[in-house]
Short mmCIF file of C-alpha atoms and ligand atoms in Angstrom, two decimals:
data_model
loop_
_atom_site.label_atom_id
_atom_site.label_comp_id
_atom_site.label_asym_id
_atom_site.label_seq_id
_atom_site.Cartn_x
_atom_site.Cartn_y
_atom_site.Cartn_z
CA UNK X 1 9.17 -18.00 -9.62
CA UNK X 2 12.35 -15.93 -9.82
CA UNK X 3 11.98 -12.51 -11.46
CA UNK X 4 14.27 -13.43 -14.35
CA UNK X 5 11.83 -16.16 -15.43
CA UNK X 6 8.86 -13.78 -15.72
CA UNK X 7 7.16 -13.24 -19.09
CA UNK X 8 6.28 -9.55 -19.18
CA UNK X 9 3.79 -8.08 -21.63
CA UNK X 10 4.43 -4.34 -21.80
CA UNK X 11 1.76 -2.17 -23.42
CA UNK X 12 2.76 1.33 -24.54
CA UNK X 13 0.09 3.97 -25.14
CA UNK X 14 0.24 7.34 -26.86
CA UNK X 15 1.84 9.93 -24.62
CA UNK X 16 5.17 11.72 -24.55
CA UNK X 17 6.24 9.31 -21.77
CA UNK X 18 6.24 6.51 -24.39
CA UNK X 19 9.95 7.19 -24.86
CA UNK X 20 10.53 6.16 -21.21
CA UNK X 21 9.04 2.73 -22.03
CA UNK X 22 12.17 2.08 -24.12
CA UNK X 23 14.31 2.41 -21.00
CA UNK X 24 11.83 0.26 -19.07
CA UNK X 25 12.13 -2.45 -21.75
CA UNK X 26 15.93 -2.29 -21.47
CA UNK X 27 15.83 -2.54 -17.66
CA UNK X 28 13.43 -5.49 -17.72
CA UNK X 29 15.55 -7.31 -20.32
CA UNK X 30 18.63 -6.65 -18.19
CA UNK X 31 16.88 -8.52 -15.35
CA UNK X 32 16.66 -11.52 -17.68
CA UNK X 33 12.89 -11.37 -18.24
CA UNK X 34 11.20 -12.13 -21.56
CA UNK X 35 9.49 -8.91 -22.72
CA UNK X 36 6.89 -8.59 -25.51
CA UNK X 37 5.52 -5.24 -26.55
CA UNK X 38 2.05 -4.03 -27.53
CA UNK X 39 1.75 -0.50 -28.93
CA UNK X 40 -1.43 1.44 -29.51
CA UNK X 41 -1.75 3.34 -32.79
CA UNK X 42 -1.10 6.68 -31.07
CA UNK X 43 1.98 5.28 -29.27
CA UNK X 44 3.54 4.66 -32.69
CA UNK X 45 3.23 8.40 -33.37
CA UNK X 46 5.68 9.02 -30.49
CA UNK X 47 8.13 6.10 -30.83
CA UNK X 48 8.92 3.74 -33.70
CA UNK X 49 7.96 0.07 -33.13
CA UNK X 50 11.38 -0.80 -34.54
CA UNK X 51 13.06 0.67 -31.43
CA UNK X 52 11.04 -1.62 -29.15
CA UNK X 53 11.67 -4.54 -31.49
CA UNK X 54 15.43 -3.99 -31.23
CA UNK X 55 15.35 -3.77 -27.44
CA UNK X 56 12.92 -6.62 -26.77
CA UNK X 57 14.17 -8.93 -29.52
CA UNK X 58 10.61 -9.64 -30.67
CA UNK X 59 8.19 -8.30 -33.27
CA UNK X 60 5.99 -5.56 -31.78
CA UNK X 61 2.23 -6.17 -31.67
CA UNK X 62 0.19 -3.20 -32.88
CA UNK X 63 -2.98 -4.44 -34.58
CA UNK X 64 -5.94 -6.41 -33.30
CA UNK X 65 -7.15 -7.41 -36.75
CA UNK X 66 -3.89 -8.30 -38.44
CA UNK X 67 -4.06 -11.81 -39.86
CA UNK X 68 -0.30 -12.20 -39.97
CA UNK X 69 0.18 -11.04 -36.38
CA UNK X 70 -2.75 -13.16 -35.20
CA UNK X 71 -1.14 -16.14 -36.87
CA UNK X 72 2.16 -15.54 -35.00
CA UNK X 73 0.69 -14.73 -31.56
CA UNK X 74 -2.90 -13.49 -31.46
CA UNK X 75 -4.53 -11.49 -28.70
CA UNK X 76 -5.70 -14.56 -26.78
CA UNK X 77 -2.26 -16.18 -26.93
CA UNK X 78 -0.64 -12.94 -25.77
CA UNK X 79 -3.10 -12.70 -22.88
CA UNK X 80 -2.36 -16.31 -21.88
CA UNK X 81 1.40 -16.03 -22.42
CA UNK X 82 1.93 -13.14 -19.99
CA UNK X 83 2.86 -13.69 -16.33
CA UNK X 84 2.33 -9.98 -15.81
CA UNK X 85 0.73 -7.26 -17.97
CA UNK X 86 2.18 -3.75 -17.56
CA UNK X 87 0.64 -0.68 -19.20
CA UNK X 88 3.27 2.10 -19.19
CA UNK X 89 2.58 4.83 -19.95
CA UNK X 90 -1.18 4.49 -19.49
CA UNK X 91 -3.15 7.42 -20.87
CA UNK X 92 -6.47 8.66 -19.45
CA UNK X 93 -8.16 7.18 -22.51
CA UNK X 94 -6.66 3.70 -21.93
CA UNK X 95 -7.58 3.78 -18.23
CA UNK X 96 -11.16 4.68 -19.20
CA UNK X 97 -11.39 1.91 -21.79
CA UNK X 98 -10.04 -0.74 -19.43
CA UNK X 99 -12.25 0.47 -16.57
CA UNK X 100 -15.39 0.17 -18.69
CA UNK X 101 -14.53 -2.98 -20.61
CA UNK X 102 -14.22 -1.48 -24.09
CA UNK X 103 -12.29 -3.79 -26.40
CA UNK X 104 -11.70 -1.85 -29.61
CA UNK X 105 -7.96 -2.38 -30.02
CA UNK X 106 -5.30 -4.95 -29.20
CA UNK X 107 -4.38 -3.50 -25.78
CA UNK X 108 -7.92 -3.25 -24.43
CA UNK X 109 -8.79 -6.70 -25.80
CA UNK X 110 -5.75 -8.31 -24.18
CA UNK X 111 -6.63 -6.51 -20.91
CA UNK X 112 -10.06 -8.18 -20.91
CA UNK X 113 -8.66 -11.56 -21.96
CA UNK X 114 -5.87 -11.88 -19.41
CA UNK X 115 -6.04 -13.30 -15.90
CA UNK X 116 -2.48 -12.37 -14.90
CA UNK X 117 -1.63 -9.45 -12.53
CA UNK X 118 -2.02 -6.08 -14.27
CA UNK X 119 0.01 -2.93 -13.47
CA UNK X 120 -0.73 0.55 -14.80
CA UNK X 121 1.73 3.46 -14.74
CA UNK X 122 -0.40 6.46 -15.74
CA UNK X 123 1.06 9.52 -17.47
CA UNK X 124 -0.93 12.60 -18.33
CA UNK X 125 -1.38 16.32 -17.69
CA UNK X 126 -2.02 16.98 -13.99
CA UNK X 127 -5.47 18.48 -14.59
CA UNK X 128 -6.50 15.36 -16.52
CA UNK X 129 -5.06 13.19 -13.71
CA UNK X 130 -7.05 15.05 -11.06
CA UNK X 131 -10.28 15.03 -13.10
CA UNK X 132 -13.06 13.17 -11.22
CA UNK X 133 -13.63 10.97 -14.31
CA UNK X 134 -10.00 9.77 -14.33
CA UNK X 135 -9.99 9.20 -10.58
CA UNK X 136 -13.31 7.30 -10.77
CA UNK X 137 -11.92 5.09 -13.56
CA UNK X 138 -8.84 4.41 -11.50
CA UNK X 139 -10.99 3.39 -8.52
CA UNK X 140 -12.87 0.92 -10.76
CA UNK X 141 -9.59 -0.54 -12.01
CA UNK X 142 -8.17 -0.83 -8.49
CA UNK X 143 -11.37 -2.48 -7.28
CA UNK X 144 -10.88 -4.93 -10.15
CA UNK X 145 -7.43 -5.78 -8.77
CA UNK X 146 -5.29 -3.61 -11.06
CA UNK X 147 -2.08 -2.38 -9.38
CA UNK X 148 -1.31 1.30 -9.67
CA UNK X 149 2.24 2.57 -10.05
CA UNK X 150 1.37 6.13 -9.15
CA UNK X 151 2.52 9.07 -11.26
CA UNK X 152 5.03 11.44 -9.75
CA UNK X 153 5.08 15.15 -9.00
CA UNK X 154 7.17 17.28 -11.31
CA UNK X 155 7.43 19.42 -14.38
CA UNK X 156 5.34 18.06 -17.21
CA UNK X 157 5.82 18.07 -20.98
CA UNK X 158 3.20 20.88 -21.19
CA UNK X 159 5.45 23.04 -18.95
CA UNK X 160 3.11 22.89 -15.94
CA UNK X 161 3.99 21.33 -12.59
CA UNK X 162 1.84 18.72 -10.86
CA UNK X 163 1.10 15.02 -10.40
CA UNK X 164 0.86 13.16 -13.68
CA UNK X 165 4.42 12.45 -14.76
CA UNK X 166 4.95 8.72 -15.29
CA UNK X 167 6.98 7.00 -12.57
CA UNK X 168 10.62 6.61 -13.62
CA UNK X 169 11.46 3.31 -15.40
CA UNK X 170 13.73 2.31 -12.46
CA UNK X 171 10.81 2.82 -10.06
CA UNK X 172 8.50 0.69 -12.20
CA UNK X 173 11.13 -2.03 -12.59
CA UNK X 174 11.87 -2.06 -8.83
CA UNK X 175 8.17 -2.25 -8.00
CA UNK X 176 7.73 -5.25 -10.30
CA UNK X 177 10.79 -6.95 -8.82
CA UNK X 178 9.69 -6.41 -5.23
CA UNK X 179 6.10 -7.50 -5.92
CA UNK X 180 6.82 -10.51 -8.10
CA UNK X 181 10.07 -11.90 -6.72
CA UNK X 182 9.11 -12.22 -3.06
CA UNK X 183 8.10 -15.67 -1.80
CA UNK X 184 4.38 -15.61 -0.98
CA UNK X 185 4.83 -16.64 2.65
CA UNK X 186 1.46 -15.26 3.78
CA UNK X 187 -0.50 -16.45 0.74
CA UNK X 188 -4.27 -16.56 1.30
CA UNK X 189 -3.91 -15.47 4.95
CA UNK X 190 -6.17 -12.68 6.22
CA UNK X 191 -4.27 -9.90 7.92
CA UNK X 192 -5.95 -6.98 9.70
CA UNK X 193 -3.78 -3.91 10.35
CA UNK X 194 -4.66 -0.75 12.25
CA UNK X 195 -2.73 2.43 11.44
CA UNK X 196 -2.65 6.17 11.96
CA UNK X 197 -3.99 8.30 14.78
CA UNK X 198 -7.49 8.29 16.22
CA UNK X 199 -9.22 11.64 16.86
CA UNK X 200 -11.32 12.21 19.92
CA UNK X 201 -13.68 15.18 19.40
CA UNK X 202 -14.09 17.86 22.06
CA UNK X 203 -16.59 19.98 20.18
CA UNK X 204 -17.55 20.39 16.47
CA UNK X 205 -14.20 22.05 15.68
CA UNK X 206 -11.62 20.57 18.05
CA UNK X 207 -10.24 17.14 18.85
CA UNK X 208 -7.51 15.35 20.80
CA UNK X 209 -5.09 13.36 18.68
CA UNK X 210 -1.39 12.42 18.35
CA UNK X 211 1.46 12.64 15.85
CA UNK X 212 0.98 9.32 14.01
CA UNK X 213 1.10 9.82 10.24
CA UNK X 214 0.09 6.26 9.33
CA UNK X 215 3.37 5.69 7.45
CA UNK X 216 4.48 2.69 9.54
CA UNK X 217 1.10 0.93 9.40
CA UNK X 218 0.57 1.64 5.69
CA UNK X 219 4.06 0.27 4.92
CA UNK X 220 3.10 -2.92 6.76
CA UNK X 221 0.01 -3.24 4.54
CA UNK X 222 2.15 -3.08 1.38
CA UNK X 223 4.73 -5.51 2.81
CA UNK X 224 2.03 -8.02 3.82
CA UNK X 225 0.40 -7.76 0.37
CA UNK X 226 3.74 -8.38 -1.31
CA UNK X 227 3.97 -11.75 0.39
CA UNK X 228 0.46 -12.73 -0.64
CA UNK X 229 -1.76 -11.69 2.30
CA UNK X 230 -5.33 -10.37 1.93
CA UNK X 231 -5.10 -7.19 3.96
CA UNK X 232 -7.76 -5.12 5.70
CA UNK X 233 -6.50 -1.70 6.75
CA UNK X 234 -8.45 0.07 9.48
CA UNK X 235 -7.05 3.55 9.57
CA UNK X 236 -7.42 6.69 11.61
CA UNK X 237 -7.24 10.03 9.81
CA UNK X 238 -4.03 10.44 7.79
CA UNK X 239 -2.76 12.65 5.01
CA UNK X 240 -1.28 9.83 2.96
CA UNK X 241 -2.86 7.73 0.19
CA UNK X 242 -4.08 4.31 1.32
CA UNK X 243 -2.19 1.45 -0.36
CA UNK X 244 -3.91 -0.06 -3.38
CA UNK X 245 -5.82 -3.32 -3.40
CA UNK X 246 -6.41 -3.59 0.32
CA UNK X 247 -9.79 -3.49 2.03
CA UNK X 248 -9.62 0.05 3.42
CA UNK X 249 -11.86 1.28 6.23
CA UNK X 250 -11.42 4.76 7.64
CA UNK X 251 -12.47 5.59 11.18
CA UNK X 252 -12.13 8.61 13.40
CA UNK X 253 -12.33 7.64 17.07
CA UNK X 254 -10.90 4.79 19.16
CA UNK X 255 -14.41 3.51 19.82
CA UNK X 256 -15.12 3.41 16.05
CA UNK X 257 -11.81 1.60 15.46
CA UNK X 258 -12.71 -0.91 18.17
CA UNK X 259 -16.14 -1.56 16.58
CA UNK X 260 -14.74 -1.96 13.04
CA UNK X 261 -11.92 -4.26 14.21
CA UNK X 262 -14.47 -6.54 15.84
CA UNK X 263 -16.64 -6.53 12.68
CA UNK X 264 -13.67 -7.67 10.57
CA UNK X 265 -11.74 -9.94 12.93
CA UNK X 266 -13.76 -13.14 12.37
CA UNK X 267 -11.56 -14.84 9.76
CA UNK X 268 -8.41 -12.96 10.64
CA UNK X 269 -5.18 -14.98 10.89
CA UNK X 270 -2.84 -12.15 11.93
CA UNK X 271 -3.77 -8.86 13.66
CA UNK X 272 -1.24 -6.02 13.78
CA UNK X 273 -2.04 -2.98 15.93
CA UNK X 274 0.18 -0.23 14.52
CA UNK X 275 -2.34 2.55 15.16
CA UNK X 276 -1.68 5.17 17.80
CA UNK X 277 -5.01 4.81 19.54
CA UNK X 278 -6.02 7.51 22.01
CA UNK X 279 -6.00 6.02 25.50
CA UNK X 280 -8.61 8.55 26.66
CA UNK X 281 -11.51 10.49 25.12
CA UNK X 282 -13.41 13.51 26.43
CA UNK X 283 -16.32 12.29 28.54
CA UNK X 284 -18.60 14.58 26.65
CA UNK X 285 -18.47 15.97 23.12
CA UNK X 286 -20.02 19.43 23.23
CA UNK X 287 -22.68 20.16 20.59
CA UNK X 288 -21.48 23.75 20.28
CA UNK X 289 -18.02 25.28 20.00
CA UNK X 290 -16.45 25.84 23.44
CA UNK X 291 -16.13 29.59 24.05
CA UNK X 292 -12.91 31.08 25.42
CA UNK X 293 -14.50 32.91 28.35
CA UNK X 294 -12.75 31.23 31.30
CA UNK X 295 -8.96 31.51 31.86
CA UNK X 296 -8.80 27.79 32.60
CA UNK X 297 -11.08 24.92 31.75
CA UNK X 298 -11.01 21.30 32.89
CA UNK X 299 -11.34 18.38 30.55
CA UNK X 300 -12.64 15.16 32.03
CA UNK X 301 -11.40 12.15 30.10
CA UNK X 302 -12.75 8.62 29.95
CA UNK X 303 -10.50 5.60 29.27
CA UNK X 304 -10.99 4.09 25.79
CA UNK X 305 -11.33 0.34 25.22
CA UNK X 306 -8.00 -1.36 24.50
CA UNK X 307 -8.45 -2.80 21.00
CA UNK X 308 -5.28 -4.87 21.04
CA UNK X 309 -5.92 -6.42 24.45
CA UNK X 310 -9.53 -7.21 23.50
CA UNK X 311 -8.42 -8.95 20.26
CA UNK X 312 -5.84 -11.03 22.13
CA UNK X 313 -8.49 -11.95 24.73
CA UNK X 314 -10.83 -13.52 22.13
CA UNK X 315 -11.61 -17.23 22.62
CA UNK X 316 -9.78 -18.06 19.44
CA UNK X 317 -7.54 -15.04 18.84
CA UNK X 318 -5.54 -14.36 15.67
CA UNK X 319 -1.73 -14.18 15.95
CA UNK X 320 -1.69 -10.79 17.67
CA UNK X 321 1.11 -8.27 17.20
CA UNK X 322 1.17 -5.00 19.11
CA UNK X 323 3.34 -1.91 18.92
CA UNK X 324 4.78 0.04 21.83
CA UNK X 325 5.70 3.70 21.42
CA UNK X 326 7.87 4.81 24.32
CA UNK X 327 9.93 7.84 25.34
CA UNK X 328 11.84 5.90 28.04
CA UNK X 329 12.49 2.35 29.29
CA UNK X 330 11.52 0.93 25.89
CA UNK X 331 12.28 -2.75 26.54
CA UNK X 332 10.74 -2.75 30.04
CA UNK X 333 7.42 -1.22 28.93
CA UNK X 334 7.28 -3.31 25.75
CA UNK X 335 7.80 -6.59 27.63
CA UNK X 336 5.18 -5.52 30.17
CA UNK X 337 2.63 -4.89 27.36
CA UNK X 338 3.51 -8.23 25.73
CA UNK X 339 2.67 -10.11 28.92
CA UNK X 340 -0.19 -7.96 30.25
CA UNK X 341 -2.07 -7.85 26.93
CA UNK X 342 -1.28 -11.54 26.17
CA UNK X 343 0.27 -10.76 22.78
CA UNK X 344 2.23 -13.07 20.50
CA UNK X 345 4.68 -10.30 19.62
CA UNK X 346 5.34 -6.63 20.26
CA UNK X 347 7.34 -4.19 18.13
CA UNK X 348 8.72 -1.35 20.21
CA UNK X 349 9.89 2.00 18.89
CA UNK X 350 11.28 5.14 20.44
CA UNK X 351 9.20 8.27 19.98
CA UNK X 352 10.05 11.93 20.53
CA UNK X 353 13.64 11.50 19.32
CA UNK X 354 15.34 13.03 16.31
CA UNK X 355 15.24 9.82 14.31
CA UNK X 356 12.44 7.29 13.82
CA UNK X 357 9.02 7.00 15.43
CA UNK X 358 6.13 9.30 14.56
CA UNK X 359 5.94 11.04 11.18
CA UNK X 360 9.48 10.16 10.00
CA UNK X 361 10.17 8.11 6.88
CA UNK X 362 12.60 5.92 8.84
CA UNK X 363 12.19 3.87 11.97
CA UNK X 364 13.86 1.16 14.04
CA UNK X 365 12.18 -1.57 16.09
CA UNK X 366 13.01 -3.83 19.02
CA UNK X 367 10.73 -6.83 18.60
CA UNK X 368 9.89 -9.09 21.54
CA UNK X 369 8.05 -12.38 21.88
CA UNK X 370 7.73 -14.84 24.74
CA UNK X 371 11.17 -16.43 24.43
CA UNK X 372 13.06 -14.18 22.09
CA UNK X 373 13.78 -10.77 20.71
CA UNK X 374 15.29 -9.15 17.61
CA UNK X 375 16.45 -5.65 16.79
CA UNK X 376 15.56 -4.23 13.38
CA UNK X 377 17.96 -1.35 12.67
CA UNK X 378 17.00 2.15 11.54
CA UNK X 379 15.90 2.12 7.89
CA UNK X 380 13.08 3.33 5.59
CA UNK X 381 9.67 2.32 6.99
CA UNK X 382 8.95 0.45 3.72
CA UNK X 383 12.06 -1.71 4.21
CA UNK X 384 11.51 -2.10 7.98
CA UNK X 385 7.95 -3.26 7.30
CA UNK X 386 9.25 -6.04 5.03
CA UNK X 387 11.62 -7.19 7.79
CA UNK X 388 8.89 -7.11 10.43
CA UNK X 389 6.44 -9.02 8.21
CA UNK X 390 9.13 -11.68 7.55
CA UNK X 391 9.68 -11.99 11.33
CA UNK X 392 5.92 -12.18 12.01
CA UNK X 393 5.60 -14.92 9.36
CA UNK X 394 8.48 -16.84 10.93
CA UNK X 395 6.89 -16.68 14.41
CA UNK X 396 3.39 -17.36 13.01
CA UNK X 397 4.57 -20.68 11.53
CA UNK X 398 6.51 -21.62 14.70
CA UNK X 399 4.16 -23.53 17.04
CA UNK X 400 2.95 -21.03 19.64
O1 PMT B 501 2.26 6.45 11.98
P1 PMT B 501 3.72 6.87 11.99
O2 PMT B 501 3.90 8.36 11.94
O3 PMT B 501 4.50 6.14 10.90
O4 PMT B 501 4.37 6.40 13.38
C1 PMT B 501 4.46 5.04 13.70
C2 PMT B 501 4.06 4.75 15.16
C3 PMT B 501 5.12 5.35 16.07
C4 PMT B 501 2.68 5.34 15.48
C5 PMT B 501 3.97 3.18 15.31
O5 PMT B 501 5.21 2.61 14.98
C6 PMT B 501 3.55 2.79 16.72
O6 PMT B 501 4.35 2.71 17.63
N1 PMT B 501 2.22 2.55 16.92
C7 PMT B 501 1.64 2.29 18.24
C8 PMT B 501 1.50 3.59 18.98
C9 PMT B 501 0.85 3.43 20.33
O7 PMT B 501 -0.27 3.82 20.50
O8 PMT B 501 1.57 2.76 21.21
P2 PMT B 501 1.09 2.45 22.76
O9 PMT B 501 2.31 1.99 23.41
O10 PMT B 501 0.36 3.63 23.32
O11 PMT B 501 0.05 1.28 22.56
C10 PMT B 501 0.41 -0.09 22.64
C11 PMT B 501 -0.40 -0.92 21.67
O12 PMT B 501 -1.77 -0.95 22.09
C12 PMT B 501 -0.39 -0.44 20.25
O13 PMT B 501 -0.34 -1.59 19.40
C13 PMT B 501 -1.73 0.26 20.10
O14 PMT B 501 -2.24 0.16 18.75
C14 PMT B 501 -2.61 -0.54 21.04
N2 PMT B 501 -3.72 0.20 21.65
C15 PMT B 501 -3.47 1.26 22.49
C16 PMT B 501 -4.53 1.88 23.10
C17 PMT B 501 -5.86 1.45 22.87
N3 PMT B 501 -6.88 2.05 23.42
N4 PMT B 501 -6.06 0.43 22.03
C18 PMT B 501 -5.03 -0.22 21.43
O15 PMT B 501 -5.23 -1.15 20.66
#
């Protein structure tokens, strides 16, 4: 369905960010969507329902037990009418009620009664946002399939600085467009993606690792989800938030990643190895911290299993996509890995340069398969991931 045909139910709760929901309503209307508004009682203390009525072109729904409103479009009809339910801003109180199934007002009742995709854009003081109770409620909601549009860092209405400011209306609108308007080309397919760097411990305080931040792999998770895939993310240690609504498994070492991949690979349709897996690990992990007595020490390293090659060597392998990170002879090494590891595709990127590769927000890829290749130019990893997923889908559906 095109985005302009979407029926969007926007719920506004009681926070200072309620005024931003007016702009969100305007932006969504500008896209051609049909927008209906629910306001909680406290939201009406911040913004007049009349303002939303003028922008949306519909009466605003405020009461659960209002016979007139129920006659026009009651809570069950509203829940059934919506193609997507967006709560913006979502207060800590609303998140808690939805997480625990309380249904004591129109918003929370509609939340329980709807089966459409739900998005929450929280807004609150940063201490409230970081409170374990809020984070636990959010986890419950995400486990129940609710999509988070994360709050942003910045100065808050209380004058303090931190995470908790509602995402800008443009950001929310763009997120809805990119999630809802994309054709679901990988619908119901199981995709397993590895990302980030493995760590190979030397002793209780030290390890060998590499520069991978996980950004490329995590962007692929989001891009695959946007086109309908069920995604399992097996990640090394990173400092970034895992994408929402994927099956997330964190590992430390290459051997752990290998074991977890083989536990999850059974019903996998597409495997993408974006992780920077350590090729070698110390033969022995010392039980005690290595002391700096000698001027030189020797590390003896043992080769790690090759996860990607082992997946591709299965009797009935998934469509297997590898990455190649190279400092020289990119195409030569990538083609060699494609053939040697018996992959369906390989996405090669330069590393150690000023642009792209490890840690950067942008990247470029030269993608190779048995009888073809395509260059994906330097762009944001989020955008590049969409292009790579589209290419993978194209090759996946081409007899191979
Ligand atoms: O995480 P970022 O900071 O965003 O950076 C992105 C990236 C540069 C890490 C990513 O785009 C990338 O290139 N990932 C693969 C890095 C790598 O380990 O490349 P390689 O050429 O050494 O390995 C080739 C392939 O074999 C890779 O798919 C790798 O996951 C896989 N491999 C390697 C060794 C091993 N023991 N097991 C494997 O599965």
